[in-house]
CSV table of C-alpha atoms and ligand atoms in Angstrom, one decimal:
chain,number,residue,atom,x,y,z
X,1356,UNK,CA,-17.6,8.6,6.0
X,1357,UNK,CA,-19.0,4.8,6.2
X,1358,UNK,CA,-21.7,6.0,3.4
X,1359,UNK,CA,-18.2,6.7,1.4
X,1360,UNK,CA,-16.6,4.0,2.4
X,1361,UNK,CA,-19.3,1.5,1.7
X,1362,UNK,CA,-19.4,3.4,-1.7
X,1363,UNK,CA,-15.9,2.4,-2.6
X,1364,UNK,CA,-16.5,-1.4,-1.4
X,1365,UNK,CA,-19.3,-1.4,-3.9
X,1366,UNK,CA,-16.8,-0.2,-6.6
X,1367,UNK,CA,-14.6,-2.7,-5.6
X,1368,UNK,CA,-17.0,-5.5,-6.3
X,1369,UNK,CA,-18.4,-4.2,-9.2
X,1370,UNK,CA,-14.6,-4.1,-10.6
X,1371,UNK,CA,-14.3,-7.9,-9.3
X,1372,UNK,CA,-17.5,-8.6,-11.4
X,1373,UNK,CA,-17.1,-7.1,-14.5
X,1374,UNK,CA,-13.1,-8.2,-14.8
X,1375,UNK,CA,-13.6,-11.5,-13.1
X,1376,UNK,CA,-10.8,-10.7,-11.2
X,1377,UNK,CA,-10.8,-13.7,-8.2
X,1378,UNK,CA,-8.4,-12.1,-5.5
X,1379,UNK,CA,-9.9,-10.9,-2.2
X,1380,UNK,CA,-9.5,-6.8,-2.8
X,1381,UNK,CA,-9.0,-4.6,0.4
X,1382,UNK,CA,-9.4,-1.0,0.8
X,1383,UNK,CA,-6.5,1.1,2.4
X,1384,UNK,CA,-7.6,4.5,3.4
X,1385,UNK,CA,-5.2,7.5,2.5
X,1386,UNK,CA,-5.5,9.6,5.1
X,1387,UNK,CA,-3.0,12.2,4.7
X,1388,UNK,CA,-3.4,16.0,5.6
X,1389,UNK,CA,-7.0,15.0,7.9
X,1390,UNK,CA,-6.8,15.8,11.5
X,1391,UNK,CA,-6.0,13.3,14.2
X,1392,UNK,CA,-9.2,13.0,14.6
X,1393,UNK,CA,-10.6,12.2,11.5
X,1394,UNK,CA,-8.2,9.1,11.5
X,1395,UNK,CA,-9.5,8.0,14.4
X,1396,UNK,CA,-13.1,8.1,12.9
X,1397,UNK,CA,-11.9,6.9,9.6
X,1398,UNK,CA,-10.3,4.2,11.3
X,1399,UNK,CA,-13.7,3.3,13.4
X,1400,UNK,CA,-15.6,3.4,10.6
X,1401,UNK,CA,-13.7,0.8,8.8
X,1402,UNK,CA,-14.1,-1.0,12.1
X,1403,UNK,CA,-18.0,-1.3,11.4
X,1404,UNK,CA,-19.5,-5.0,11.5
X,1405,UNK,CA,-20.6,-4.6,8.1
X,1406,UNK,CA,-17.0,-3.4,6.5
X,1407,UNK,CA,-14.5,-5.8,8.7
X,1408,UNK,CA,-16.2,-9.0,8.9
X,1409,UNK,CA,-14.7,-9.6,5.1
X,1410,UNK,CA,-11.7,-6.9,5.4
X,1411,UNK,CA,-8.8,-5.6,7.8
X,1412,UNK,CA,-8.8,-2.3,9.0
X,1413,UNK,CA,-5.8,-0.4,6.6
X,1414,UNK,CA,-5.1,3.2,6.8
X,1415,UNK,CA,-1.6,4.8,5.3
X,1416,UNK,CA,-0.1,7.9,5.7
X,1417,UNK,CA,2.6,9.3,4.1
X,1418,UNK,CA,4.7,11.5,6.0
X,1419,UNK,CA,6.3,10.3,9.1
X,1420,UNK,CA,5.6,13.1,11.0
X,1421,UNK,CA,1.5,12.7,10.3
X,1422,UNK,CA,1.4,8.9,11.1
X,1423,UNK,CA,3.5,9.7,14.5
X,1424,UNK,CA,0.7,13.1,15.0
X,1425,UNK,CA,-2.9,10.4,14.1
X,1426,UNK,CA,-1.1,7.3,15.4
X,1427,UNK,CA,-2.9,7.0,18.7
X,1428,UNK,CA,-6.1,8.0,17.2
X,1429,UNK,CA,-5.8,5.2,14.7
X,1430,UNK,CA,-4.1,2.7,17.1
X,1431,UNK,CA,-7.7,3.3,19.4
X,1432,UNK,CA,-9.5,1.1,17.0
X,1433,UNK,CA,-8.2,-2.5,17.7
X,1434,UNK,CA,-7.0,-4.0,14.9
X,1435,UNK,CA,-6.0,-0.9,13.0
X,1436,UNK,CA,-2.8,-1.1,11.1
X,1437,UNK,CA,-1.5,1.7,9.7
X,1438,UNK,CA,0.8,1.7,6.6
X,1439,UNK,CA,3.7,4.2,5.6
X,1440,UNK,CA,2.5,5.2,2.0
X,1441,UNK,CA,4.7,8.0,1.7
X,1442,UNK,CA,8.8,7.9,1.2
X,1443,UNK,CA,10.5,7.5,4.3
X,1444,UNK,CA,14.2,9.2,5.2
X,1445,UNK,CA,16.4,7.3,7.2
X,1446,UNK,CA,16.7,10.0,9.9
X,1447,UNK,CA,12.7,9.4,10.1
X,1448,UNK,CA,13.0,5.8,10.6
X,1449,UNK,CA,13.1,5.7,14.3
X,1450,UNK,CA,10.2,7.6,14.2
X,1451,UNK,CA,8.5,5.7,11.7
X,1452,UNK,CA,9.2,2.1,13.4
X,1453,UNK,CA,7.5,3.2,16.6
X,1454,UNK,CA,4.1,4.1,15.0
X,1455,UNK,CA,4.1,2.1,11.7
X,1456,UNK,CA,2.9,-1.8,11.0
X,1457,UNK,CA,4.2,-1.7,7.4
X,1458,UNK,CA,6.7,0.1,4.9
X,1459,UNK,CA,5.0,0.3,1.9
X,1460,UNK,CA,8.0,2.1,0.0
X,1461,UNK,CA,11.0,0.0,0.3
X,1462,UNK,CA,12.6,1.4,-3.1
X,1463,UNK,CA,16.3,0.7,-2.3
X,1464,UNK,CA,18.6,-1.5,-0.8
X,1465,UNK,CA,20.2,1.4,1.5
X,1466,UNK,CA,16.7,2.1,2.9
X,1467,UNK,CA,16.3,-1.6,3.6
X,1468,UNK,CA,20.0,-1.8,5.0
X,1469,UNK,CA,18.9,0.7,7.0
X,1470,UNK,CA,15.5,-0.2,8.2
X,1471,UNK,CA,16.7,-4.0,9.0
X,1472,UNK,CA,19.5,-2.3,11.2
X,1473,UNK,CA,16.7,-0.9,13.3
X,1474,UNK,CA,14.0,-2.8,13.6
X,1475,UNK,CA,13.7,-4.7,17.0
X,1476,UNK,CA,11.2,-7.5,18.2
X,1477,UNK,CA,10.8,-9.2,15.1
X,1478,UNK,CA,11.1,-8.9,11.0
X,1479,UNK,CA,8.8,-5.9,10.2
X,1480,UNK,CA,6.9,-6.6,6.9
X,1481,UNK,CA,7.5,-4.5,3.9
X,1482,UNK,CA,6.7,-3.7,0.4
X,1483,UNK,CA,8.9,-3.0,-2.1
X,1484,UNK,CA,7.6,-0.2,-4.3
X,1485,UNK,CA,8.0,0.0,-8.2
X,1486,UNK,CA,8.0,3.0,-10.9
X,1487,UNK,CA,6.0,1.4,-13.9
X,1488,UNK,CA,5.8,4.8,-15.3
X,1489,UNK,CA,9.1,5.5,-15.8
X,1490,UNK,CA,8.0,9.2,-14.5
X,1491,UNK,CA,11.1,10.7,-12.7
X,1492,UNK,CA,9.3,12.7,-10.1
X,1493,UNK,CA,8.0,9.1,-8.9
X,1494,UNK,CA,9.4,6.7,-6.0
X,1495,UNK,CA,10.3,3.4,-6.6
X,1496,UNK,CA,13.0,0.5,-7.8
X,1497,UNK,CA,12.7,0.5,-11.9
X,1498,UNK,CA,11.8,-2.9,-12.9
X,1499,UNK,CA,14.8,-3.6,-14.3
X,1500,UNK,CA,16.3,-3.1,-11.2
X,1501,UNK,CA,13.4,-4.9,-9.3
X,1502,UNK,CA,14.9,-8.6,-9.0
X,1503,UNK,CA,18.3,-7.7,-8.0
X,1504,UNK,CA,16.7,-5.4,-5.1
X,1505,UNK,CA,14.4,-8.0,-4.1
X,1506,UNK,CA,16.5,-10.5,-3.8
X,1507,UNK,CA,19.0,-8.7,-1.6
X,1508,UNK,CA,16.2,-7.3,0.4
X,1509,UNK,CA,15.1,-11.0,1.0
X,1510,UNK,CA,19.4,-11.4,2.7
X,1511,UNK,CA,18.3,-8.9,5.3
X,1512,UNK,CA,16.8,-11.1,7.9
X,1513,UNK,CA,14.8,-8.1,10.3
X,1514,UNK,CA,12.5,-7.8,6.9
X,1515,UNK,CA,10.1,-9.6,5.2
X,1516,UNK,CA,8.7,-8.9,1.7
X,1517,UNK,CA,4.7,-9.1,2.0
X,1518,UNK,CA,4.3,-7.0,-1.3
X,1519,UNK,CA,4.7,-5.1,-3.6
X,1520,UNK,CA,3.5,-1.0,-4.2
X,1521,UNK,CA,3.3,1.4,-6.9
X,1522,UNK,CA,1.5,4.9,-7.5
X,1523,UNK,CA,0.9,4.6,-11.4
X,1524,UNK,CA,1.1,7.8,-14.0
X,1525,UNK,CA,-2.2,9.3,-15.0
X,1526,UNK,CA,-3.7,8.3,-18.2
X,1527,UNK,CA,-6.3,6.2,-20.6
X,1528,UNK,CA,-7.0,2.7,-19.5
X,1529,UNK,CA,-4.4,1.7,-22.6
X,1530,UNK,CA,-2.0,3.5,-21.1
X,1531,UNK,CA,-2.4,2.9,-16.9
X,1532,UNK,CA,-3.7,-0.9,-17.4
X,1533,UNK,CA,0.1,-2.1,-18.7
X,1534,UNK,CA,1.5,-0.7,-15.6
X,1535,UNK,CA,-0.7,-2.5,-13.6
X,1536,UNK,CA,-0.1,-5.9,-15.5
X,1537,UNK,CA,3.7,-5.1,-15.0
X,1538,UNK,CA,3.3,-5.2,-11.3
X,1539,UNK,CA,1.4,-8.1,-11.4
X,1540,UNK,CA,3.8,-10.0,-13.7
X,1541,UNK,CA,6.7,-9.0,-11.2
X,1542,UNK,CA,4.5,-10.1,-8.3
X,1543,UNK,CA,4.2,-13.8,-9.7
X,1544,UNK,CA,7.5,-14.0,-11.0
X,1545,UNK,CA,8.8,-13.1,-7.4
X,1546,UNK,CA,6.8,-15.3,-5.8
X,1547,UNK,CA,7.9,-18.5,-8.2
X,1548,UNK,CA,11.7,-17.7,-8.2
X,1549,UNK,CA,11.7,-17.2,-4.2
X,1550,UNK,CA,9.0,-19.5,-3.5
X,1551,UNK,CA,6.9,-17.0,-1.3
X,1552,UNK,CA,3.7,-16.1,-0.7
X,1553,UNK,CA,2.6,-20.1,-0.2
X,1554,UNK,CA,1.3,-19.2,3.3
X,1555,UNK,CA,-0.1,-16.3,2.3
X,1556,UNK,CA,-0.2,-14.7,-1.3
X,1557,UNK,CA,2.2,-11.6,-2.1
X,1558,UNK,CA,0.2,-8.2,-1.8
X,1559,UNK,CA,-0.2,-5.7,-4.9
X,1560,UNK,CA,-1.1,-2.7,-3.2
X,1561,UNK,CA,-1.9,-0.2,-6.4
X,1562,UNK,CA,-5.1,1.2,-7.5
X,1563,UNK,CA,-6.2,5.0,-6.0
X,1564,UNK,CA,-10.1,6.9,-6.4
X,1565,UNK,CA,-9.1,7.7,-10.1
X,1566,UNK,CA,-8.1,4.4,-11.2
X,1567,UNK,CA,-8.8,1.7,-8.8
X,1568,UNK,CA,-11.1,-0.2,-11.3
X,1569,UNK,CA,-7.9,-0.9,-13.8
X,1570,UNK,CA,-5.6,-2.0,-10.8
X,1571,UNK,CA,-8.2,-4.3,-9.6
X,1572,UNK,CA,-8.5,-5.8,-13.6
X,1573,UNK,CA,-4.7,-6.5,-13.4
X,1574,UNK,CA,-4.4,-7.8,-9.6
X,1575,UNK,CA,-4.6,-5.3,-7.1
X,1576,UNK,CA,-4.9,-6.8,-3.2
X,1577,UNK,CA,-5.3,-3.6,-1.5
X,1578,UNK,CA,-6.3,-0.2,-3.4
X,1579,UNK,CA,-5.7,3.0,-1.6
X,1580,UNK,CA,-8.2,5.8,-1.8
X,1581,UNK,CA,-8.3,9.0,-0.3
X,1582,UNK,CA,-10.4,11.4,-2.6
X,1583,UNK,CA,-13.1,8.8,-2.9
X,1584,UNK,CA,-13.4,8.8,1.1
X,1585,UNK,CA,-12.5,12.2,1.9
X,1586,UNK,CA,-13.1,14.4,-0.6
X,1587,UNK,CA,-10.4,16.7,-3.0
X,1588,UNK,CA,-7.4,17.8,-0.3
X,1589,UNK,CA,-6.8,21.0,0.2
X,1590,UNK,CA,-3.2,22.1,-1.4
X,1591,UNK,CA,-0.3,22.2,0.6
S,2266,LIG,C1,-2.8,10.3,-1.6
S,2266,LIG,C2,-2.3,8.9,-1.9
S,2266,LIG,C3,-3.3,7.9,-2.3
S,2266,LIG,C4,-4.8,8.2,-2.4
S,2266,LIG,O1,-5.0,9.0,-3.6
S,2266,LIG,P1,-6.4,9.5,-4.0
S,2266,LIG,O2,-6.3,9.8,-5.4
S,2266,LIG,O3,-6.8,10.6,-3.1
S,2266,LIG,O4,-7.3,8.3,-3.8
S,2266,LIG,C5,-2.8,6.6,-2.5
S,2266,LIG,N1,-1.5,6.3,-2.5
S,2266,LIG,C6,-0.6,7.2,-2.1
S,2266,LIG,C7,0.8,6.8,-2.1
S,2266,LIG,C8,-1.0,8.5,-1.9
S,2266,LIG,O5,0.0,9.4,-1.6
């Protein structure tokens, strides 16, 4: 795994090189459908001197049930934070808030209603995650909807907006690249109407194994990868 992993850092850098892209890029490990204790081991192996002197230990799961199932594992390696990648129901958000550092897929203002309702000892840090494909199968506020959410969101005081998410449709550069610069266009223009980010810099967590490369061109902060690290999932 830290042969992979290291692997994926080097495509990360060689992204950063050849599109002189300047942000600090971090890699978020999908871990969905491995074993408890594969997270565990994924999550030590981000620990590893040579990985987290320059980068936090991330690792996201998307269904509720799997972060609650590989949360201790995970939660073994100090410093592990692990992300909900995957949409979350409100009857899972109990659940969720117990087990999870961030909510990567904030998509409505009910979700966030509900979320801020529940959320105790603190605001809990969220993303709020955008369709740029305009696929209908796909989570996510449209971005013509994106301003209004976000700035009701930013009323609900038990949140607080550290990003901003989105699982692109397949495709040619030509055609996965523009979605990419859309999130990054809505990142800055959120930042500059709010005024946040100043003490530390919105997220733009997009980019997976197939097409971290283009996310990282246009922006990207964290890329997720699970393929690249883990090899094809079995279907389920
Ligand atoms: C599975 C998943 C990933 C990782 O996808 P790979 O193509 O396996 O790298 C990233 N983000 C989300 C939301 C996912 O569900």
């Amino acid at each position: 795994m830290r042969e992979n992993i290291a692997r994926v850092y080097q495509r990360i850098e060689d992204a950063r090189a050849t599109y002189q892209a300047i942000q600090p890029v971090h890699l978020e490990l999908a871990i969905k459908t491995q074993s408890a204790e594969t997270c565990g081991l994924a999550a030590q192996a981000l620990a590893d001197p040579q990985f987290v002197s320059s980068h936090p230990i991330l690792l996201g799961q998307n269904r509720v049930q799997e972060a609650v199932a590989s949360a201790e594992a995970v939660k073994a390696t100090e410093g592990a934070s692990l992300h909900l990648i995957g949409p979350l129901q409100r009857n899972k958000i109990n659940q969720a808030l117990k087990v999870v550092d961030l909510v990567e897929t904030v998509d409505s203002l009910k979700l966030a209603e509900a979320l801020n309702q529940r959320v105790v000892g603190g605001p809990l840090p969220i993303f709020l995650q955008v369709n740029v494909s305009g696929e209908t199968a796909k989570s996510g506020v449209a971005p013509a909807e994106f301003f209004r959410l976000a700035e009701a969101v930013l009323a609900l005081e038990n949140l607080k907006i550290a990003g901003l998410m989105t699982v692109a449709g397949r495709g040619t550069e030509a055609e996965v690249r523009p979605q990419f610069a859309t999130m990054q266009a809505l990142r800055d223009e959120l930042a500059q109407r709010f005024d946040l980010g100043r003490q530390k810099p919105l997220e733009l967590s997009m980019g997976m194994s197939g097409d971290m490369e283009w996310a990282i061109a246009e922006g990207a902060t964290i890329v997720r990868a699970g393929t690249a690290i883990f090899g094809p999932r079995a279907t389920r």
